[in-house]
Tab-separated table of C-alpha atoms and ligand atoms in Angstrom:
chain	number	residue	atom	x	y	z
Q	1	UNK	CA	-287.527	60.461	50.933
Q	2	UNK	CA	-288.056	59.985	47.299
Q	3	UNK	CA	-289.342	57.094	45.591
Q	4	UNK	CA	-286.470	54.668	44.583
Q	5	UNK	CA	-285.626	51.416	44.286
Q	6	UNK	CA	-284.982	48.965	47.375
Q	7	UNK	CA	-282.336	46.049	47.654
Q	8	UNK	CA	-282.292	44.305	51.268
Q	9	UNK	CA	-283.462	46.946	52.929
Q	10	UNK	CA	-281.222	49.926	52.212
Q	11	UNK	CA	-282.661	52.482	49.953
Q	12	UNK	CA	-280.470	52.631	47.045
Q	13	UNK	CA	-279.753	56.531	46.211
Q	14	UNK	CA	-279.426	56.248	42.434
Q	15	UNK	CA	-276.618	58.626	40.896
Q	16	UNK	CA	-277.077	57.100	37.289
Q	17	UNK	CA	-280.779	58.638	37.692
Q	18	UNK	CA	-280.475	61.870	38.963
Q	19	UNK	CA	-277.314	62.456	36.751
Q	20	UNK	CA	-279.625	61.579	34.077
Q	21	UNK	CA	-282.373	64.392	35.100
Q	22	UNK	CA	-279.458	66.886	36.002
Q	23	UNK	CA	-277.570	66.070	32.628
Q	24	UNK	CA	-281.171	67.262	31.673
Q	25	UNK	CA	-281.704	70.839	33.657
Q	26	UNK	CA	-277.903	71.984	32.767
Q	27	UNK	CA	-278.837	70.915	28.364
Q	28	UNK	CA	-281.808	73.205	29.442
Q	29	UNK	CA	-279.927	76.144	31.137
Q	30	UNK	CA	-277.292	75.727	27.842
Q	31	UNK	CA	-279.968	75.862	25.082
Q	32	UNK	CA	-281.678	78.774	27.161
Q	33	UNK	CA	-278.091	81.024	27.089
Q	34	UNK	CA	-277.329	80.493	23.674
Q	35	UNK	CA	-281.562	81.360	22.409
Q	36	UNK	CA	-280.746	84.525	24.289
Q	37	UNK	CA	-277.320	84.828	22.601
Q	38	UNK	CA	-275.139	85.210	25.598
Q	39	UNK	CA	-272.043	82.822	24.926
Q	40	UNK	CA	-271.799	79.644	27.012
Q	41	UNK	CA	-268.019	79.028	26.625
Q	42	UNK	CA	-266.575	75.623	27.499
Q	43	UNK	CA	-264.321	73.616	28.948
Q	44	UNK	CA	-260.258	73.060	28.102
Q	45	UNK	CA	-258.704	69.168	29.423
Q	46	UNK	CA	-255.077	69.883	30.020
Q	47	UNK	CA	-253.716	66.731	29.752
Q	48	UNK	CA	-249.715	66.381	30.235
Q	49	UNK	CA	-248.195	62.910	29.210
Q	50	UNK	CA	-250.123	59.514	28.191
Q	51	UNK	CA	-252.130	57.864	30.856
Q	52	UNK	CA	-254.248	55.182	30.226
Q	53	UNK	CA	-257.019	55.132	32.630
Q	54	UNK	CA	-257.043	59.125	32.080
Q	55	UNK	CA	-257.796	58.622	28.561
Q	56	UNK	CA	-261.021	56.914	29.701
Q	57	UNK	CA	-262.083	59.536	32.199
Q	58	UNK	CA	-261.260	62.287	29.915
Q	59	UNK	CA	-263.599	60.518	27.373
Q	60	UNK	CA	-266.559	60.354	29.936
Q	61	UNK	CA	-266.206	64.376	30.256
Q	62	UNK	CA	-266.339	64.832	26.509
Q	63	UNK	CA	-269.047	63.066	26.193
Q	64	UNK	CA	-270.950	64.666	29.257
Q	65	UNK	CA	-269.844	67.679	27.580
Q	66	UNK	CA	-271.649	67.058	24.363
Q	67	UNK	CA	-274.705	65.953	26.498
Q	68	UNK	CA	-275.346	69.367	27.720
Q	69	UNK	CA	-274.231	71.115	24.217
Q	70	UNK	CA	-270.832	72.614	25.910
Q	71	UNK	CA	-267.670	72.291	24.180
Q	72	UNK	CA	-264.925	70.808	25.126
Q	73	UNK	CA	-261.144	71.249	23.994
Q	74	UNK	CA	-258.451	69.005	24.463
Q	75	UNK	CA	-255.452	70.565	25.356
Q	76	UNK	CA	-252.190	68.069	25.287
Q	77	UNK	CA	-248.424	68.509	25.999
Q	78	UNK	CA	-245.614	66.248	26.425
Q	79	UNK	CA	-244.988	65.298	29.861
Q	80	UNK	CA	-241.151	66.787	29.097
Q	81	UNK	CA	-242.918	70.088	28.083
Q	82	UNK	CA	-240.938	72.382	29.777
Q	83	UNK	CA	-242.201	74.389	32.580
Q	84	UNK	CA	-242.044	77.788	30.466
Q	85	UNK	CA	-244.387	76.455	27.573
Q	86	UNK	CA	-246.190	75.057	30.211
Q	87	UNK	CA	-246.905	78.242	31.690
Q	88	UNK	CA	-247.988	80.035	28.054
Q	89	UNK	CA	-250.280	77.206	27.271
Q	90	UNK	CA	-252.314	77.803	30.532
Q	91	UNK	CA	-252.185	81.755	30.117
Q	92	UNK	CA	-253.363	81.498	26.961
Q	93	UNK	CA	-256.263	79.335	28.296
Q	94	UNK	CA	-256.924	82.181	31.175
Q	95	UNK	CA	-256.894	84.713	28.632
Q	96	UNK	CA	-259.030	83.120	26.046
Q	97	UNK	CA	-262.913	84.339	26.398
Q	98	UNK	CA	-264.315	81.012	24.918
Q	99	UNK	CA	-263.382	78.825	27.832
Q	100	UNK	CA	-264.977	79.003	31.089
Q	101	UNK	CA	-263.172	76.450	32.735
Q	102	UNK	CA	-259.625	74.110	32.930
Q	103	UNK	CA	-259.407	71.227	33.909
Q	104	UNK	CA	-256.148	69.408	34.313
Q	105	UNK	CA	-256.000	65.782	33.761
Q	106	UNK	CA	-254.130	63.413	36.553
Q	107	UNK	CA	-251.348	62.239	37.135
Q	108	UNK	CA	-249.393	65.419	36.180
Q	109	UNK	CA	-245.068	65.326	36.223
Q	110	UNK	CA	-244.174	66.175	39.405
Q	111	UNK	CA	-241.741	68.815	38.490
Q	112	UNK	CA	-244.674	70.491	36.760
Q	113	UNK	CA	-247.239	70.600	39.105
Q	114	UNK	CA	-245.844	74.011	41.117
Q	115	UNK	CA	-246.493	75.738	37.344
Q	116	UNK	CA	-250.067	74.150	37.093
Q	117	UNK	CA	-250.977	75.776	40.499
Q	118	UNK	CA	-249.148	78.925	39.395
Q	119	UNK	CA	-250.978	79.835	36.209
Q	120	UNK	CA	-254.175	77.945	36.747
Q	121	UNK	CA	-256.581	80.781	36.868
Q	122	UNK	CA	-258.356	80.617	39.836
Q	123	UNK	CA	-261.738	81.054	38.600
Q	124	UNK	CA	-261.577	78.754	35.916
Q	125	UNK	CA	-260.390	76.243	38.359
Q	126	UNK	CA	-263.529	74.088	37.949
Q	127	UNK	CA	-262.270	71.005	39.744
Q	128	UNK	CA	-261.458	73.041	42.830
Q	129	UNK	CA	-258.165	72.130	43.099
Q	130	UNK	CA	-255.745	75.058	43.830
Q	131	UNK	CA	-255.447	76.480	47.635
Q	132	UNK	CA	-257.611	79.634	46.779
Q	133	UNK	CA	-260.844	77.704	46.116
Q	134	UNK	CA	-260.302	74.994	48.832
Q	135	UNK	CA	-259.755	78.478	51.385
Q	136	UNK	CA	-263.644	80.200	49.792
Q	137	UNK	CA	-265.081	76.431	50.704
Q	138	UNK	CA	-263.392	76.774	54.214
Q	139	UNK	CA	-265.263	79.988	54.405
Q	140	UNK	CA	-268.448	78.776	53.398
Q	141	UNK	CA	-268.016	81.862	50.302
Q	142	UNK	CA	-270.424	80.961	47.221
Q	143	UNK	CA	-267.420	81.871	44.774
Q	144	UNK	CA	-265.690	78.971	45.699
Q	145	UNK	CA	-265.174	76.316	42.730
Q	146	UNK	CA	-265.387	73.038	44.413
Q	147	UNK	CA	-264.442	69.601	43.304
Q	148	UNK	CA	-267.077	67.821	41.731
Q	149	UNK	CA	-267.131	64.475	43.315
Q	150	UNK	CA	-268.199	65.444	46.690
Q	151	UNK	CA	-270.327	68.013	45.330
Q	152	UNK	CA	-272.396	64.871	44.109
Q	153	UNK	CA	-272.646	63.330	46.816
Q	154	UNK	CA	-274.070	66.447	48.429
Q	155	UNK	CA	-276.465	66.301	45.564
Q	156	UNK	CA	-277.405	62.668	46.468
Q	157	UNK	CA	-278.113	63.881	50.114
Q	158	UNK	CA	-280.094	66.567	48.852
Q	159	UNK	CA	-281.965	64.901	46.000
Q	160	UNK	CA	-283.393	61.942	48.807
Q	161	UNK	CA	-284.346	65.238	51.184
Q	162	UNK	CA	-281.748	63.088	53.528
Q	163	UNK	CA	-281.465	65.070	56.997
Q	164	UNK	CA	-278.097	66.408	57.668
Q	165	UNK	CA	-278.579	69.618	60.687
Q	166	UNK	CA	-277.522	68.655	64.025
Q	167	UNK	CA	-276.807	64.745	62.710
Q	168	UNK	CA	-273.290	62.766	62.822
Q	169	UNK	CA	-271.332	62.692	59.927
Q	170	UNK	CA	-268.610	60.719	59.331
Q	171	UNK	CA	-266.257	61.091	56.579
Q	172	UNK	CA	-263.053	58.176	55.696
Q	173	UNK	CA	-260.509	59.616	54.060
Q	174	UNK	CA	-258.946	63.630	53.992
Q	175	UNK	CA	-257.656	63.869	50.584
Q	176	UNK	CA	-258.038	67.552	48.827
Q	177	UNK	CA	-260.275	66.334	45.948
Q	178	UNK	CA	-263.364	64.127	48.233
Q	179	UNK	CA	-262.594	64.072	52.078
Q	180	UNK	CA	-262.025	67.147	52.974
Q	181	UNK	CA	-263.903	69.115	51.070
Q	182	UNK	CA	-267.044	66.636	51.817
Q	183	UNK	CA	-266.061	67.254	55.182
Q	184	UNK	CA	-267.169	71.070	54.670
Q	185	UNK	CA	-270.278	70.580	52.665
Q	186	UNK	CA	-271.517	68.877	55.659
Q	187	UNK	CA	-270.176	71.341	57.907
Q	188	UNK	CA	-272.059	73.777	56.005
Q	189	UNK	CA	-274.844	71.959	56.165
Q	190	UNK	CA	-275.264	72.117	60.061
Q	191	UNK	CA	-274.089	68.336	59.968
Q	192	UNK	CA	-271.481	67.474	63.293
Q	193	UNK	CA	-268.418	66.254	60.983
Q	194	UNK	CA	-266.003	63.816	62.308
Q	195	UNK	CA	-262.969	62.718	59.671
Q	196	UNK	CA	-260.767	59.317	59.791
Q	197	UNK	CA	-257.526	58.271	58.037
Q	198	UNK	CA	-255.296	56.004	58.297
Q	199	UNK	CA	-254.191	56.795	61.391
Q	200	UNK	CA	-257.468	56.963	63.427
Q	201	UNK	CA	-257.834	54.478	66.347
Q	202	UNK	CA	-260.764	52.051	66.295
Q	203	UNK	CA	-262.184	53.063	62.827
Q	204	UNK	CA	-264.829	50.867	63.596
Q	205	UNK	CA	-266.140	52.791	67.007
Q	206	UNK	CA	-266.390	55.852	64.849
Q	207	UNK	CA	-268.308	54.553	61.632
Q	208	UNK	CA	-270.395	53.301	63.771
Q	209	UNK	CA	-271.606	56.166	65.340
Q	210	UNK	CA	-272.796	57.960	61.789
Q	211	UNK	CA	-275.946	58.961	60.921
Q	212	UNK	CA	-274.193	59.499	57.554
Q	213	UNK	CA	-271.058	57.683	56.630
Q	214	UNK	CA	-269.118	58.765	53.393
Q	215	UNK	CA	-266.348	57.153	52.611
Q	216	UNK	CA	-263.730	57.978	50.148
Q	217	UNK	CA	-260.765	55.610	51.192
Q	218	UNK	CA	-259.803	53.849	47.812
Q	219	UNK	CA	-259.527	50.906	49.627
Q	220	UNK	CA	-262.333	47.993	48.582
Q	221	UNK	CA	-264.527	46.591	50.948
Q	222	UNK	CA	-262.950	48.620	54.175
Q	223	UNK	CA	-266.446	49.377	55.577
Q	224	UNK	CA	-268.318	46.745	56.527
Q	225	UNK	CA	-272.114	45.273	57.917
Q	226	UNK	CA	-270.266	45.264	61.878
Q	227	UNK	CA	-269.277	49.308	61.387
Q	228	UNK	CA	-272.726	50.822	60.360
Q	229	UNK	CA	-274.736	52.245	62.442
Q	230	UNK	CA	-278.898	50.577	62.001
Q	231	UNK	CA	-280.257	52.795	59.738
Q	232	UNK	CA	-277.185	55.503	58.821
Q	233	UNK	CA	-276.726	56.699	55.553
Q	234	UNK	CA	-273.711	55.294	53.647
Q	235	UNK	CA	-272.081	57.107	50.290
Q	236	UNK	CA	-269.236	55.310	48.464
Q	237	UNK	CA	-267.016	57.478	46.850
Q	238	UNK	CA	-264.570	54.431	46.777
Q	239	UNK	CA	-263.314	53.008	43.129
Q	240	UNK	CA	-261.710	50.018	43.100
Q	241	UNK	CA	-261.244	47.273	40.493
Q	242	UNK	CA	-261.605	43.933	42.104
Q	243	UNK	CA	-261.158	40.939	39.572
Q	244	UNK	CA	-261.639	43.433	36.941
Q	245	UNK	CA	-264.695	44.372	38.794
Q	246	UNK	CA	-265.662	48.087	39.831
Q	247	UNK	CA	-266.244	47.772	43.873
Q	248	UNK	CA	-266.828	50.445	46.514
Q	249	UNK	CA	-264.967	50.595	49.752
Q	250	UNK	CA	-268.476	50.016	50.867
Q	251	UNK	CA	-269.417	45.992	50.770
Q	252	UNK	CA	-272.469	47.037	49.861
Q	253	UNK	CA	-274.549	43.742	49.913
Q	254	UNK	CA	-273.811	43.346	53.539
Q	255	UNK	CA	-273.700	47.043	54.577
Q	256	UNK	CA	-277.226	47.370	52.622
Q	257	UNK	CA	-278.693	44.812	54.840
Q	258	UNK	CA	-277.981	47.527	57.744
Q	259	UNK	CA	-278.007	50.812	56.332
Q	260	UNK	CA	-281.288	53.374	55.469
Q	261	UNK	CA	-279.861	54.046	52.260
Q	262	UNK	CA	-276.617	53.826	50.515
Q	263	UNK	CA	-275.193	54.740	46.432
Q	264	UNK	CA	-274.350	51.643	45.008
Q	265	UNK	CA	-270.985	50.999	43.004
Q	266	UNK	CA	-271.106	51.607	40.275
Q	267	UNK	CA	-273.672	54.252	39.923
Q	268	UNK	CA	-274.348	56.003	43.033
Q	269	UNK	CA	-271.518	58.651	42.854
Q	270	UNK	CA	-269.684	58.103	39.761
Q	271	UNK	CA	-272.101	59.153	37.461
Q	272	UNK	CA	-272.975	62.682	39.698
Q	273	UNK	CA	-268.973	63.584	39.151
Q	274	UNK	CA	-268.918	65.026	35.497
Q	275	UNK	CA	-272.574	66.526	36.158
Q	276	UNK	CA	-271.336	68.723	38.879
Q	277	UNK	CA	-268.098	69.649	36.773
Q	278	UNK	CA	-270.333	70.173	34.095
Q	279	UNK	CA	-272.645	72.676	36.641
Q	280	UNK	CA	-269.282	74.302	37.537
Q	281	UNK	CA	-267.832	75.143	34.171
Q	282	UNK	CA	-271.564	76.583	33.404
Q	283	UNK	CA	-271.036	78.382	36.929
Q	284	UNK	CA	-267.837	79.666	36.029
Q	285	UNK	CA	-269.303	80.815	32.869
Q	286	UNK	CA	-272.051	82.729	34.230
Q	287	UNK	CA	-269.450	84.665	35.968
Q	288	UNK	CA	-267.088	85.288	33.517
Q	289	UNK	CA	-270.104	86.902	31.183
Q	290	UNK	CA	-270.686	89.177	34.230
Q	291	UNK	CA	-266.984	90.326	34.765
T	1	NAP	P1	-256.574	59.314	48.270
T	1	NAP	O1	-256.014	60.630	47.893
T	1	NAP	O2	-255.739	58.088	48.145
T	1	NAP	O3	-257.057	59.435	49.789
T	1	NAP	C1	-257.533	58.325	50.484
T	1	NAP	C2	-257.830	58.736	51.901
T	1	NAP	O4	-258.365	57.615	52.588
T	1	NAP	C3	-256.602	59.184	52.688
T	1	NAP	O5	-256.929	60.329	53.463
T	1	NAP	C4	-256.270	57.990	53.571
T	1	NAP	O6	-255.741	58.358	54.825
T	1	NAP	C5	-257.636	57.384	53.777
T	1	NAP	N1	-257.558	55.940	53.987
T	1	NAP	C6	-257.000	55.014	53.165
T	1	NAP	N2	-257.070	53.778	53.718
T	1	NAP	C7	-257.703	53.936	54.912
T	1	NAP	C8	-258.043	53.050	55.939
T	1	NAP	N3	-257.772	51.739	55.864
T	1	NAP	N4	-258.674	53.550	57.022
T	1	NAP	C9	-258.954	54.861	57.131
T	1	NAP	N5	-258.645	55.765	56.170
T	1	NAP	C10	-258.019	55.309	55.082
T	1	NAP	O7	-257.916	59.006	47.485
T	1	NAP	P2	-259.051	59.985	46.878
T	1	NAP	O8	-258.525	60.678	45.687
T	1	NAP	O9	-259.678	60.766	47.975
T	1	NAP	O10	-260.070	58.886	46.388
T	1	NAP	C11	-260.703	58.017	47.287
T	1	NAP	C12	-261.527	57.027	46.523
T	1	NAP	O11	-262.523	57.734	45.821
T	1	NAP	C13	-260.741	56.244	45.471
T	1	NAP	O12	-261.285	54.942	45.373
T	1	NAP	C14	-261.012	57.007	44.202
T	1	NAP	O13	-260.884	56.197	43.037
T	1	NAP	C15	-262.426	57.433	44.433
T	1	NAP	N6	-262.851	58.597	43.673
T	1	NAP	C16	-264.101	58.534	43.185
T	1	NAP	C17	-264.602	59.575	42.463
T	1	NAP	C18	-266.025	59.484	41.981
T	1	NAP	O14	-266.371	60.166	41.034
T	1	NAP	N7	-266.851	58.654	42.644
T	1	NAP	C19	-263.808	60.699	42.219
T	1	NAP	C20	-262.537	60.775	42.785
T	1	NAP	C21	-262.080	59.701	43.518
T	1	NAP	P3	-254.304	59.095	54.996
T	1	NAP	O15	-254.556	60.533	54.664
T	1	NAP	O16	-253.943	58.889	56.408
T	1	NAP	O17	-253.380	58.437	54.013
């Protein structure tokens, strides 16, 4: 395992520091591109209506954008746009040469979503979210455009040479964007994969039997010290504000006491998020120079 700081036992798998050095390699693989003059063309942030915390997170990709030297445009409708400009905004986006990748900001009108998933072009879907990508993952195809956040915590994993073939894994939580998907990234990587939800019986029996626990529940503090497993390896993909502080669903002073290793909240995940959607919109790049 790598070198990295210790609290009460657990190794602490430090996403603020590898996002730093991988932040690093893609500024690198940019710079390199445009010295051979092949375009690097960036990333559009559909945003439909005014949300708040959205306006934060689609600061964070800016500015991870400008990190690497990759532009980002912001693209922004009413939330009564109607479905038919809708459409001609994102075709435009699939047609135009200079942008590699969409991403569409959340929460999007319901009544618009079914034209988002219609005229998002599938290989400029760099946050993996429309049924075509998640079906390449399920496949185990390289093509397949999948959401950043649990591609960070595979990097985690990967980046503390942490084990996976033939060990348990156990993910919390089966949403499209973390669970499942993290689910098949450990598939894939020979890992036995066992997922929970809400309704799974005796949550407690199961986390308990990880090797490596991730847990993506939204729900603070719902794993703790008593479910872990001596040893296991915990990631918290959980972000919750808890008297206006950010908290896992991890408690990760007691868990840490337990555990091998675990990503701490905040930076253990978080920060690997906008470096992976920043490696996909440079993957999706790559590609679209080749086609
Ligand atoms: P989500 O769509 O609300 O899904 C939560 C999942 O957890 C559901 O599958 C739900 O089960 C399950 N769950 C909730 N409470 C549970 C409980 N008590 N026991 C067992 N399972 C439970 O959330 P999400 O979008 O996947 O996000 C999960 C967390 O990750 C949130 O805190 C979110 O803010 C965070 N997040 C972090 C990043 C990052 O960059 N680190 C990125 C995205 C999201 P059911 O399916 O049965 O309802």
């Amino acid at each position: 395992m790598t070198e990295c700081a210790k609290e009460t036992g657990a190794i602490l798998l430090d996403g603020r520091a590898l996002a730093t050095t991988q932040f690093e390699v893609l500024a690198q693989q940019v710079r390199a591109r445009l010295e051979r003059g092949t375009p690097c063309p960036g990333l559009a942030i559909l945003e439909i209506g005014e949300d708040p915390a959205a306006r934060a997170y689609v600061r964070a990709i800016v500015r991870s954008g400008e990190r690497i030297g990759l532009t980002t445009r912001r693209v922004r409708l009413d939330a009564q746009v109607a479905p038919a400009a809708l459409a001609d905004a994102l075709d435009a986006m699939a047609a135009d040469s200079s942008i590699a990748g969409i991403i569409v900001q959340y929460p999007v009108p319901a009544p618009l979503m079914s034209t988002v998933m219609a005229h998002l072009p599938p290989h400029k879907d760099v946050d993996g979210i429309l049924p075509l990508n998640a079906g390449l993952l399920l496949q185990g195809d390289p093509l397949a455009l999948v959401p950043a956040t649990p591609l960070g915590g595979m990097a985690l994993l990967r980046h503390y040479s942490i084990a996976l073939e033939g060990r348990h894994a156990v993910v919390v939580g089966r949403s499209t964007v973390v669970g499942k998907p993290m689910a098949q990234l450990l598939l894939q990587a020979n890992a036995t994969v066992t997922v929970c939800h809400t309704r799974t019986r005796n949550l407690p029996e199961l986390t308990r039997q990880a090797d490596i626990l991730a847990v993506a529940a939204g729900r603070a503090h719902l794993i703790t010290a008593e479910m872990i497993k001596p040893g296991a390896v915990v990631i918290d993909f959980g972000v919750n504000f808890v008297d206006g502080k950010m908290e896992g669903d991890v408690d990760t002073a007691a868990v840490a006491a337990i555990a091998g290793a675990i990503t701490p909240v905040p930076g253990g995940t978080g920060p690997m998020t906008n470096v992976m959607l920043m490696r996909n919109v440079l993957a999706a790049g790559e590609r679209l120079a080749q086609s």
